[in-house]
Short mmCIF file of C-alpha atoms in Angstrom, two decimals:
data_model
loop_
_atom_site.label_atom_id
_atom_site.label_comp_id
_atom_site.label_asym_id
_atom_site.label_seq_id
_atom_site.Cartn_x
_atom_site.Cartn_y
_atom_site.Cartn_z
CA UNK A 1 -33.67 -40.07 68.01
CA UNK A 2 -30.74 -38.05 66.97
CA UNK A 3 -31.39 -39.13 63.11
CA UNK A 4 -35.30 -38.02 63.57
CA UNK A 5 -37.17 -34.98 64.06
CA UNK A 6 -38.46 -35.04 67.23
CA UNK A 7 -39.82 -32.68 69.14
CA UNK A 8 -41.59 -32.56 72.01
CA UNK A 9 -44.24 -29.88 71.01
CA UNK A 10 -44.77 -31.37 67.83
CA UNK A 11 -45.58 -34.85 68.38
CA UNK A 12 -47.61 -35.46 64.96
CA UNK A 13 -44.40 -34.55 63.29
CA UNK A 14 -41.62 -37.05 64.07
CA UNK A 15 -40.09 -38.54 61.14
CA UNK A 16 -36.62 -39.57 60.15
CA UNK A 17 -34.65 -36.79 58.85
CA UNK A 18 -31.15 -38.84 58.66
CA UNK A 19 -28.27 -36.67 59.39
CA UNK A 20 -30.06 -33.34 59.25
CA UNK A 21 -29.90 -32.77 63.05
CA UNK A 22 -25.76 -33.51 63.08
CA UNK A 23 -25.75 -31.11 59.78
CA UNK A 24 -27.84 -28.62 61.92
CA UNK A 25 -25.65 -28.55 64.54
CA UNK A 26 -22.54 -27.46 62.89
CA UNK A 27 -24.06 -24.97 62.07
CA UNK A 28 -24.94 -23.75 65.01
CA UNK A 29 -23.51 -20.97 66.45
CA UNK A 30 -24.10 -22.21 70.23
CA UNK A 31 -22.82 -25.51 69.06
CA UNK A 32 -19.68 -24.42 67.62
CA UNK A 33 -19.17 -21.89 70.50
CA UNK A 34 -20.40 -24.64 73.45
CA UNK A 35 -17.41 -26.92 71.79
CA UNK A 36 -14.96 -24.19 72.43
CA UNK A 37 -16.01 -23.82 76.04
CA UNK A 38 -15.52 -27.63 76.60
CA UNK A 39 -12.25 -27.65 75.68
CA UNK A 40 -10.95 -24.78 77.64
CA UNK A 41 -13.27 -26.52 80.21
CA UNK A 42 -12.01 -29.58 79.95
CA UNK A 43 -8.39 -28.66 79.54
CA UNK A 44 -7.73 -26.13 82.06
CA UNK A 45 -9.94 -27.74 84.71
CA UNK A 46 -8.09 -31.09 84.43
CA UNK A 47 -4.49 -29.35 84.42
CA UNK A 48 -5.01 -27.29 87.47
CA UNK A 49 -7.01 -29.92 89.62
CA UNK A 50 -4.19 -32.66 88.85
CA UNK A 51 -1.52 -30.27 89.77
CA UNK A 52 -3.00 -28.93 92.96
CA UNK A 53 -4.32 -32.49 93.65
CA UNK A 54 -0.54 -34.33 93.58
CA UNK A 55 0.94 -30.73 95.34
CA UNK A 56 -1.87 -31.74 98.53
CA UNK A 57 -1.24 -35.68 97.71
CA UNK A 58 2.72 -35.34 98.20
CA UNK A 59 1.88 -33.16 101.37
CA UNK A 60 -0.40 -35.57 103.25
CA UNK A 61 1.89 -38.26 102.26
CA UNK A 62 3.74 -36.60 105.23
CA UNK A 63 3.31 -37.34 108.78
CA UNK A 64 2.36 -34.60 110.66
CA UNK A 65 -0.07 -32.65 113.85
CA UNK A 66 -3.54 -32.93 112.57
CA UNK A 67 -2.91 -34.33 109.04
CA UNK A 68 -6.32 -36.08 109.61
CA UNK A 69 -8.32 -33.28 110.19
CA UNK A 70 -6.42 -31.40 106.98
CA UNK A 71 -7.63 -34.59 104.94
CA UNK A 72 -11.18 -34.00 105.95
CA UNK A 73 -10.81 -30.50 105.07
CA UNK A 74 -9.73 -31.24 101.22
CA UNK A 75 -11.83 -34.20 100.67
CA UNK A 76 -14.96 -32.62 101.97
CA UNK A 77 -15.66 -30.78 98.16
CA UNK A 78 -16.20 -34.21 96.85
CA UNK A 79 -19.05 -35.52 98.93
CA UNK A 80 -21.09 -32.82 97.55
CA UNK A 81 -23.20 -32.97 94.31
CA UNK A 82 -22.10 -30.84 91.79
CA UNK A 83 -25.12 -28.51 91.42
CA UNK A 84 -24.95 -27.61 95.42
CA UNK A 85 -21.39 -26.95 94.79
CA UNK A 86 -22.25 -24.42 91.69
CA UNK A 87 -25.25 -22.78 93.84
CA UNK A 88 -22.31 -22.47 96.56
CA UNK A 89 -19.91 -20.19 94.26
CA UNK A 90 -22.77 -18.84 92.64
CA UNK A 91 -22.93 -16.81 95.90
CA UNK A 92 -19.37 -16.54 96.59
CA UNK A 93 -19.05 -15.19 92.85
CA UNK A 94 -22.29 -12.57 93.50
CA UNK A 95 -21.25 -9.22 92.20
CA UNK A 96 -23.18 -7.71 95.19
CA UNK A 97 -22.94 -9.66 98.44
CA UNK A 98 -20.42 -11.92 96.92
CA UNK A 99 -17.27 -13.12 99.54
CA UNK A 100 -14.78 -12.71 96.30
CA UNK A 101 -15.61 -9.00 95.38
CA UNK A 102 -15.21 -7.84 98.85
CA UNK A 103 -12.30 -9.83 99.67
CA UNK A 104 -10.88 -8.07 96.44
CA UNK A 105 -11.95 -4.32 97.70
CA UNK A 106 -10.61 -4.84 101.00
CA UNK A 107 -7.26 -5.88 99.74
CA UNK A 108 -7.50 -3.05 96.83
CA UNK A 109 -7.00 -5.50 93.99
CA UNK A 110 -10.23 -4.14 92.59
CA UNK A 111 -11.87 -0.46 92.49
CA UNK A 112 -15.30 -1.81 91.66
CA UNK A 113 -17.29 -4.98 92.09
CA UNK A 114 -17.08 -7.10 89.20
CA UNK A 115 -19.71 -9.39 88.02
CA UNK A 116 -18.26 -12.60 87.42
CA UNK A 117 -20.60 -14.92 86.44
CA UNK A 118 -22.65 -11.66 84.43
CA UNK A 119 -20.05 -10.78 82.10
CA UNK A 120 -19.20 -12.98 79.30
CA UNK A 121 -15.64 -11.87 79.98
CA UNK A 122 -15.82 -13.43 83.33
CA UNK A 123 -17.93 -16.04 83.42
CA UNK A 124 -15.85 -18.75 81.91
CA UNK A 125 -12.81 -18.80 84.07
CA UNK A 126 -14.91 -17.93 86.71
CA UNK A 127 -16.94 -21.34 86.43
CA UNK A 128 -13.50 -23.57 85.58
CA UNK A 129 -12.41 -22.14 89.57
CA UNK A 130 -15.25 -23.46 91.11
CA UNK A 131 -15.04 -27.00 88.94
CA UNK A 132 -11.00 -27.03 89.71
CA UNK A 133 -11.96 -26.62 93.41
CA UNK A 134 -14.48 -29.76 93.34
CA UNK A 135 -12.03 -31.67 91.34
CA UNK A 136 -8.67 -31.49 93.58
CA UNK A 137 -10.45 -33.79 95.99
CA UNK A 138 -10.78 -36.21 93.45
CA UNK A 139 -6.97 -36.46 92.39
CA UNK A 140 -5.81 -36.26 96.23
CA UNK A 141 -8.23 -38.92 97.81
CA UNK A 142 -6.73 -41.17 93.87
CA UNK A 143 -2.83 -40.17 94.01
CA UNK A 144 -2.38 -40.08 97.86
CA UNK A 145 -3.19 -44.47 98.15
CA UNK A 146 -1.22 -44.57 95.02
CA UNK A 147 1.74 -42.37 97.16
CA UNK A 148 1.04 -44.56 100.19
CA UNK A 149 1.60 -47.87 98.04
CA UNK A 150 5.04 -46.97 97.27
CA UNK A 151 7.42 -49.34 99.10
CA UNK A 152 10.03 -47.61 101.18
CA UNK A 153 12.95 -49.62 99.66
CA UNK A 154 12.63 -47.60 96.43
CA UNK A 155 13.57 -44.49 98.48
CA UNK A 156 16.07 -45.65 100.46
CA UNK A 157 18.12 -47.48 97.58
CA UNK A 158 17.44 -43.95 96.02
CA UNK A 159 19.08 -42.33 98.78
CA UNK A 160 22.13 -44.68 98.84
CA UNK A 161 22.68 -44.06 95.12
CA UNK A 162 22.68 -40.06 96.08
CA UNK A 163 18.97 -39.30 94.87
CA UNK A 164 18.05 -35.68 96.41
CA UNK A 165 14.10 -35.24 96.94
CA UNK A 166 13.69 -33.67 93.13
CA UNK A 167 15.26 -37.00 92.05
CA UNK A 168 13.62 -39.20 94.20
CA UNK A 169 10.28 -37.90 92.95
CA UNK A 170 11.30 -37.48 88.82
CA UNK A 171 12.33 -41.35 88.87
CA UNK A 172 10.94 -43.07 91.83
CA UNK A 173 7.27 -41.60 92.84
CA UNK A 174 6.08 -40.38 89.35
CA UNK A 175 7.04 -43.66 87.27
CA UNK A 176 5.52 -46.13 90.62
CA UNK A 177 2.10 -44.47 90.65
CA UNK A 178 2.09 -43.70 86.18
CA UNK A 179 -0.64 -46.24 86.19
CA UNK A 180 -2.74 -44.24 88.46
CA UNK A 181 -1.78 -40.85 87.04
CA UNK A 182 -2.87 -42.32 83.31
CA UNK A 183 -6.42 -43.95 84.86
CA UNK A 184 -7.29 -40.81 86.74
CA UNK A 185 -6.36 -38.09 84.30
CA UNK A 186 -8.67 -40.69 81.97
CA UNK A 187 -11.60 -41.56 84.06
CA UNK A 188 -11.75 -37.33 85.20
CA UNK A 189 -11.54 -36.01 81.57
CA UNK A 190 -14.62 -38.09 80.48
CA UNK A 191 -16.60 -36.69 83.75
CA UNK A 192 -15.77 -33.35 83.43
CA UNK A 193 -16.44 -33.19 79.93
CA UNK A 194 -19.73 -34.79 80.52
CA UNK A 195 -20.76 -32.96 84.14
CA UNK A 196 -23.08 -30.06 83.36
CA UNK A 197 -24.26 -29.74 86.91
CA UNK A 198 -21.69 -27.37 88.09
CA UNK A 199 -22.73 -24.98 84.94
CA UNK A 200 -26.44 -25.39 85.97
CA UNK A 201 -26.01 -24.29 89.56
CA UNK A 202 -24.07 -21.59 88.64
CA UNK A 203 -25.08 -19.82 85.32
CA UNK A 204 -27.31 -22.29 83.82
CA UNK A 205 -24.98 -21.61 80.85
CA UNK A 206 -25.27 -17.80 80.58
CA UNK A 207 -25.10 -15.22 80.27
CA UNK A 208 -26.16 -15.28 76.64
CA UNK A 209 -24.56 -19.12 76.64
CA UNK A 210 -20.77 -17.72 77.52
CA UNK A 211 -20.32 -20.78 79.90
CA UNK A 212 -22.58 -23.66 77.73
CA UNK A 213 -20.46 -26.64 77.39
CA UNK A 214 -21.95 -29.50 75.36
CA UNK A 215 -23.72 -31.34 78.07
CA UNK A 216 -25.24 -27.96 79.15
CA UNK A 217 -26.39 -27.38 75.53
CA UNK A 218 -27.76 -31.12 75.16
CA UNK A 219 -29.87 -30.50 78.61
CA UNK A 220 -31.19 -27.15 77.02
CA UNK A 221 -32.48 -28.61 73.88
CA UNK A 222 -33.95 -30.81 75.92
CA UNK A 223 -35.47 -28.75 78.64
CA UNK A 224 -35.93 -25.45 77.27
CA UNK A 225 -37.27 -26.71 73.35
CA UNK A 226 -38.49 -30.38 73.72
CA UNK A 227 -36.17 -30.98 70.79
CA UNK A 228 -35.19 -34.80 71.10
CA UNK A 229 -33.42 -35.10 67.51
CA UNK A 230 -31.36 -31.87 68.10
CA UNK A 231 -30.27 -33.17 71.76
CA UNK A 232 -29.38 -36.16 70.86
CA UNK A 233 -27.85 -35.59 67.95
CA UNK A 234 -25.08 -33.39 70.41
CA UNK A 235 -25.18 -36.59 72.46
CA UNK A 236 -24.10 -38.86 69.60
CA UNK A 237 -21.44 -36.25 68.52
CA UNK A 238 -19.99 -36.09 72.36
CA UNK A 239 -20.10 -40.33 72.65
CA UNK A 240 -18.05 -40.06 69.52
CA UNK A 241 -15.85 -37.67 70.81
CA UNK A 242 -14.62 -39.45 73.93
CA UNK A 243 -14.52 -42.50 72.09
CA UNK A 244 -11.99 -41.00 69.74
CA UNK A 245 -10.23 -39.43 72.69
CA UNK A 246 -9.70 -42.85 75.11
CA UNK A 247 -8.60 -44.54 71.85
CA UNK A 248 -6.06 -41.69 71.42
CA UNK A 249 -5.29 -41.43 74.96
CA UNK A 250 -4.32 -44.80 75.31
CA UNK A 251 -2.13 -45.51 72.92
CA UNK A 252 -0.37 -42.07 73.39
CA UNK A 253 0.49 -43.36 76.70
CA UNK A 254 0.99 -46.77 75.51
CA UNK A 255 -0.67 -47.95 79.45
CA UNK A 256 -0.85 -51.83 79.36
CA UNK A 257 -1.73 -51.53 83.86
CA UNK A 258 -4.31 -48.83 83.26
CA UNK A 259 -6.39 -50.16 85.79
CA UNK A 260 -4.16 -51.64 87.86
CA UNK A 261 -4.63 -48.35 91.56
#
Protein backbone atom coordinates (compact mmCIF):
# COMPACT_ATOMS: atom_id res chain seq x y z
CA UNK A 1 0.00 0.00 0.00
CA UNK A 2 2.56 2.54 0.88
CA UNK A 3 3.68 2.73 -3.02
CA UNK A 4 -0.26 3.23 -4.02
CA UNK A 5 -2.81 5.73 -3.61
CA UNK A 6 -5.16 4.50 -1.45
CA UNK A 7 -7.64 5.95 0.22
CA UNK A 8 -10.34 4.93 1.97
CA UNK A 9 -12.95 7.50 0.66
CA UNK A 10 -11.88 7.11 -2.71
CA UNK A 11 -12.02 3.57 -3.48
CA UNK A 12 -12.40 3.92 -7.46
CA UNK A 13 -9.10 5.65 -7.29
CA UNK A 14 -6.33 3.33 -6.06
CA UNK A 15 -3.50 3.06 -8.32
CA UNK A 16 0.22 2.77 -7.94
CA UNK A 17 1.83 6.01 -7.50
CA UNK A 18 5.52 4.50 -6.68
CA UNK A 19 7.32 6.59 -4.25
CA UNK A 20 5.01 9.58 -4.29
CA UNK A 21 3.58 8.87 -0.79
CA UNK A 22 7.45 8.59 0.84
CA UNK A 23 8.15 11.94 -1.40
CA UNK A 24 4.90 13.35 0.19
CA UNK A 25 5.85 12.78 3.42
CA UNK A 26 9.02 14.66 3.61
CA UNK A 27 7.39 17.11 2.89
CA UNK A 28 5.20 17.20 5.36
CA UNK A 29 5.30 19.48 7.94
CA UNK A 30 3.63 17.01 10.64
CA UNK A 31 5.98 14.43 9.33
CA UNK A 32 9.09 16.24 9.72
CA UNK A 33 7.87 17.72 13.08
CA UNK A 34 6.29 14.04 14.40
CA UNK A 35 10.12 12.75 13.66
CA UNK A 36 11.44 15.35 15.97
CA UNK A 37 9.05 14.41 18.74
CA UNK A 38 10.16 10.69 18.46
CA UNK A 39 13.44 11.31 19.06
CA UNK A 40 13.20 13.49 22.06
CA UNK A 41 10.55 10.77 22.83
CA UNK A 42 12.48 8.11 22.36
CA UNK A 43 15.67 9.48 23.80
CA UNK A 44 14.73 11.09 26.92
CA UNK A 45 12.11 8.49 27.85
CA UNK A 46 14.65 5.62 27.55
CA UNK A 47 17.48 7.63 29.53
CA UNK A 48 15.38 8.50 32.47
CA UNK A 49 13.39 5.12 32.79
CA UNK A 50 16.83 3.08 32.64
CA UNK A 51 18.32 5.30 35.20
CA UNK A 52 15.48 5.35 37.67
CA UNK A 53 14.86 1.65 36.78
CA UNK A 54 18.69 0.33 37.88
CA UNK A 55 18.53 3.28 40.96
CA UNK A 56 15.03 1.00 42.25
CA UNK A 57 16.82 -2.37 40.80
CA UNK A 58 20.10 -1.81 43.01
CA UNK A 59 17.64 -0.89 45.96
CA UNK A 60 15.45 -4.01 45.98
CA UNK A 61 18.49 -5.97 45.42
CA UNK A 62 18.64 -5.21 49.22
CA UNK A 63 17.08 -7.12 51.91
CA UNK A 64 14.89 -5.26 53.83
CA UNK A 65 11.06 -4.73 56.04
CA UNK A 66 8.50 -4.93 53.37
CA UNK A 67 10.71 -5.01 50.22
CA UNK A 68 7.85 -7.19 48.79
CA UNK A 69 5.19 -4.95 49.15
CA UNK A 70 7.68 -1.94 47.68
CA UNK A 71 8.10 -4.38 44.58
CA UNK A 72 4.40 -4.52 44.07
CA UNK A 73 4.26 -0.90 44.37
CA UNK A 74 6.85 -0.22 41.31
CA UNK A 75 5.86 -3.03 39.17
CA UNK A 76 2.20 -2.30 39.35
CA UNK A 77 2.59 0.61 36.23
CA UNK A 78 3.39 -2.22 33.98
CA UNK A 79 0.35 -4.43 34.21
CA UNK A 80 -1.58 -1.65 32.84
CA UNK A 81 -2.21 -0.94 29.08
CA UNK A 82 -0.76 2.00 27.93
CA UNK A 83 -3.86 4.00 26.90
CA UNK A 84 -5.43 3.55 30.67
CA UNK A 85 -2.15 4.74 31.83
CA UNK A 86 -2.33 8.04 29.42
CA UNK A 87 -6.21 8.57 30.42
CA UNK A 88 -4.68 8.26 34.11
CA UNK A 89 -2.18 11.41 33.75
CA UNK A 90 -4.44 12.92 31.46
CA UNK A 91 -6.29 13.73 34.73
CA UNK A 92 -3.41 14.12 36.93
CA UNK A 93 -2.03 16.65 34.18
CA UNK A 94 -5.78 18.57 34.02
CA UNK A 95 -5.13 22.24 34.21
CA UNK A 96 -8.34 22.48 36.34
CA UNK A 97 -8.91 19.60 38.76
CA UNK A 98 -5.55 18.24 37.95
CA UNK A 99 -3.44 16.57 41.26
CA UNK A 100 -0.07 18.27 39.65
CA UNK A 101 -1.33 21.98 39.45
CA UNK A 102 -2.55 21.96 42.92
CA UNK A 103 0.21 20.12 44.37
CA UNK A 104 2.30 22.98 42.64
CA UNK A 105 0.00 25.97 44.23
CA UNK A 106 0.07 24.54 47.53
CA UNK A 107 3.79 24.31 47.62
CA UNK A 108 4.02 27.91 45.73
CA UNK A 109 6.11 26.60 42.86
CA UNK A 110 3.43 28.01 40.61
CA UNK A 111 1.15 31.33 40.76
CA UNK A 112 -1.29 29.98 38.21
CA UNK A 113 -2.51 26.66 36.91
CA UNK A 114 -0.74 25.65 33.95
CA UNK A 115 -2.13 23.62 31.21
CA UNK A 116 0.14 20.95 30.49
CA UNK A 117 -1.05 18.86 28.04
CA UNK A 118 -2.88 22.37 26.26
CA UNK A 119 0.14 24.23 25.59
CA UNK A 120 2.46 23.18 22.97
CA UNK A 121 5.14 24.36 25.37
CA UNK A 122 4.06 21.77 27.80
CA UNK A 123 2.74 19.08 26.29
CA UNK A 124 5.81 17.25 25.19
CA UNK A 125 7.72 16.80 28.36
CA UNK A 126 4.64 16.53 29.95
CA UNK A 127 3.71 13.21 27.96
CA UNK A 128 7.63 11.75 28.13
CA UNK A 129 6.77 11.88 32.43
CA UNK A 130 3.94 9.85 32.19
CA UNK A 131 5.77 7.27 29.49
CA UNK A 132 9.11 7.39 31.90
CA UNK A 133 6.75 6.46 34.79
CA UNK A 134 5.24 3.28 32.84
CA UNK A 135 8.63 2.39 31.67
CA UNK A 136 10.75 2.17 35.10
CA UNK A 137 8.78 -0.96 35.83
CA UNK A 138 10.00 -2.44 32.86
CA UNK A 139 13.88 -1.93 33.53
CA UNK A 140 13.41 -2.89 37.40
CA UNK A 141 11.26 -6.15 37.03
CA UNK A 142 14.62 -6.82 33.70
CA UNK A 143 17.82 -5.52 35.76
CA UNK A 144 16.75 -6.67 39.31
CA UNK A 145 16.92 -10.97 38.08
CA UNK A 146 19.90 -9.82 36.20
CA UNK A 147 21.23 -8.16 39.89
CA UNK A 148 19.97 -11.29 41.64
CA UNK A 149 22.04 -13.63 39.17
CA UNK A 150 25.22 -12.19 40.23
CA UNK A 151 27.20 -14.77 42.23
CA UNK A 152 28.35 -13.57 45.60
CA UNK A 153 32.00 -14.65 45.02
CA UNK A 154 32.47 -11.73 42.61
CA UNK A 155 31.83 -9.39 45.59
CA UNK A 156 33.59 -10.87 48.08
CA UNK A 157 36.93 -11.43 46.00
CA UNK A 158 36.10 -7.68 45.27
CA UNK A 159 36.15 -6.90 48.78
CA UNK A 160 39.41 -8.81 49.54
CA UNK A 161 41.17 -6.94 46.72
CA UNK A 162 39.89 -3.51 48.58
CA UNK A 163 36.85 -2.78 46.13
CA UNK A 164 34.60 0.02 48.00
CA UNK A 165 30.76 -0.14 46.86
CA UNK A 166 31.47 2.54 43.80
CA UNK A 167 34.05 -0.06 42.68
CA UNK A 168 32.28 -3.01 43.27
CA UNK A 169 29.46 -1.71 41.08
CA UNK A 170 31.84 0.15 38.06
CA UNK A 171 33.64 -3.39 37.55
CA UNK A 172 31.66 -6.13 39.07
CA UNK A 173 27.66 -5.45 38.74
CA UNK A 174 27.63 -3.28 35.53
CA UNK A 175 30.03 -5.57 33.29
CA UNK A 176 27.97 -9.15 34.90
CA UNK A 177 24.51 -7.95 33.87
CA UNK A 178 26.02 -5.75 30.20
CA UNK A 179 24.15 -8.42 28.38
CA UNK A 180 20.94 -7.51 29.96
CA UNK A 181 21.56 -3.76 30.01
CA UNK A 182 22.33 -4.01 25.93
CA UNK A 183 18.95 -6.42 25.33
CA UNK A 184 16.73 -4.18 27.38
CA UNK A 185 17.86 -0.73 26.37
CA UNK A 186 17.27 -2.63 22.69
CA UNK A 187 14.05 -4.44 23.01
CA UNK A 188 12.51 -0.86 25.02
CA UNK A 189 13.77 1.59 22.31
CA UNK A 190 11.90 -0.31 19.50
CA UNK A 191 8.56 -0.27 21.84
CA UNK A 192 8.66 3.05 22.78
CA UNK A 193 9.35 4.29 19.51
CA UNK A 194 6.55 2.26 18.19
CA UNK A 195 3.83 2.67 21.34
CA UNK A 196 1.38 5.41 20.41
CA UNK A 197 -1.10 4.42 23.06
CA UNK A 198 0.22 6.52 25.80
CA UNK A 199 -0.07 9.70 23.23
CA UNK A 200 -3.70 8.60 22.42
CA UNK A 201 -4.92 8.49 25.99
CA UNK A 202 -3.46 11.53 26.73
CA UNK A 203 -3.52 14.17 23.88
CA UNK A 204 -4.38 12.13 20.98
CA UNK A 205 -1.32 13.98 19.59
CA UNK A 206 -2.35 17.62 20.22
CA UNK A 207 -2.68 20.15 20.68
CA UNK A 208 -2.24 21.19 17.07
CA UNK A 209 0.08 17.75 16.78
CA UNK A 210 2.82 19.15 19.53
CA UNK A 211 3.02 15.55 20.99
CA UNK A 212 2.49 13.33 17.40
CA UNK A 213 5.20 10.86 17.26
CA UNK A 214 5.29 8.70 14.13
CA UNK A 215 3.11 5.89 15.23
CA UNK A 216 0.55 8.56 16.38
CA UNK A 217 0.75 10.17 12.90
CA UNK A 218 0.53 6.65 11.03
CA UNK A 219 -2.81 5.87 13.26
CA UNK A 220 -4.16 9.42 12.19
CA UNK A 221 -3.80 8.95 8.54
CA UNK A 222 -5.38 6.06 9.10
CA UNK A 223 -8.25 6.94 11.33
CA UNK A 224 -8.89 10.44 10.79
CA UNK A 225 -8.32 10.42 6.50
CA UNK A 226 -8.71 6.73 5.34
CA UNK A 227 -5.39 7.37 3.66
CA UNK A 228 -3.74 3.78 3.37
CA UNK A 229 -0.73 4.86 0.95
CA UNK A 230 0.15 7.91 3.18
CA UNK A 231 0.04 5.59 6.48
CA UNK A 232 1.87 3.18 5.32
CA UNK A 233 4.21 4.82 3.61
CA UNK A 234 5.25 6.36 7.50
CA UNK A 235 5.13 2.67 8.40
CA UNK A 236 7.70 1.59 5.81
CA UNK A 237 9.89 4.66 6.70
CA UNK A 238 9.70 3.70 10.69
CA UNK A 239 10.47 -0.39 9.80
CA UNK A 240 13.43 1.11 8.04
CA UNK A 241 14.36 3.15 10.72
CA UNK A 242 14.69 0.57 13.49
CA UNK A 243 16.18 -1.67 11.16
CA UNK A 244 19.00 0.77 10.61
CA UNK A 245 19.09 1.44 14.32
CA UNK A 246 19.44 -2.50 15.76
CA UNK A 247 22.05 -2.91 12.98
CA UNK A 248 23.83 0.17 14.44
CA UNK A 249 23.13 -0.67 17.90
CA UNK A 250 24.63 -3.86 17.75
CA UNK A 251 27.67 -3.52 16.45
CA UNK A 252 28.27 -0.25 18.50
CA UNK A 253 28.09 -2.47 21.40
CA UNK A 254 29.78 -5.23 19.71
CA UNK A 255 27.06 -7.81 22.10
CA UNK A 256 27.84 -11.44 20.95
CA UNK A 257 25.27 -12.73 24.53
CA UNK A 258 22.56 -10.25 23.60
CA UNK A 259 20.05 -12.55 24.54
CA UNK A 260 21.60 -14.40 26.91
CA UNK A 261 19.02 -12.57 30.76
Amino acid sequence: MAFQNYKLFNLKQVHFVGMQNFVDAFRDHQFLAALKNSAYWVFFSLILQFLLGFILALFLNKKFWGRGVYQAFIFYPWALSGFLIGLIWKWLFNSQIGVINDLLLRLGIIEDRIGFLSDPKWAMSSVIVANVWYGIAFFTIMLLAALQSIPSELYEAASIDGANGYRKLLYVTIPYIMPTIIATTLLRVIWIFNDPTLIYGMTNGGPGGATHILSSLMLNKIIYDGDYGAASAVGVIMIVMLFLYTLFYLMVTKSEKVGDF
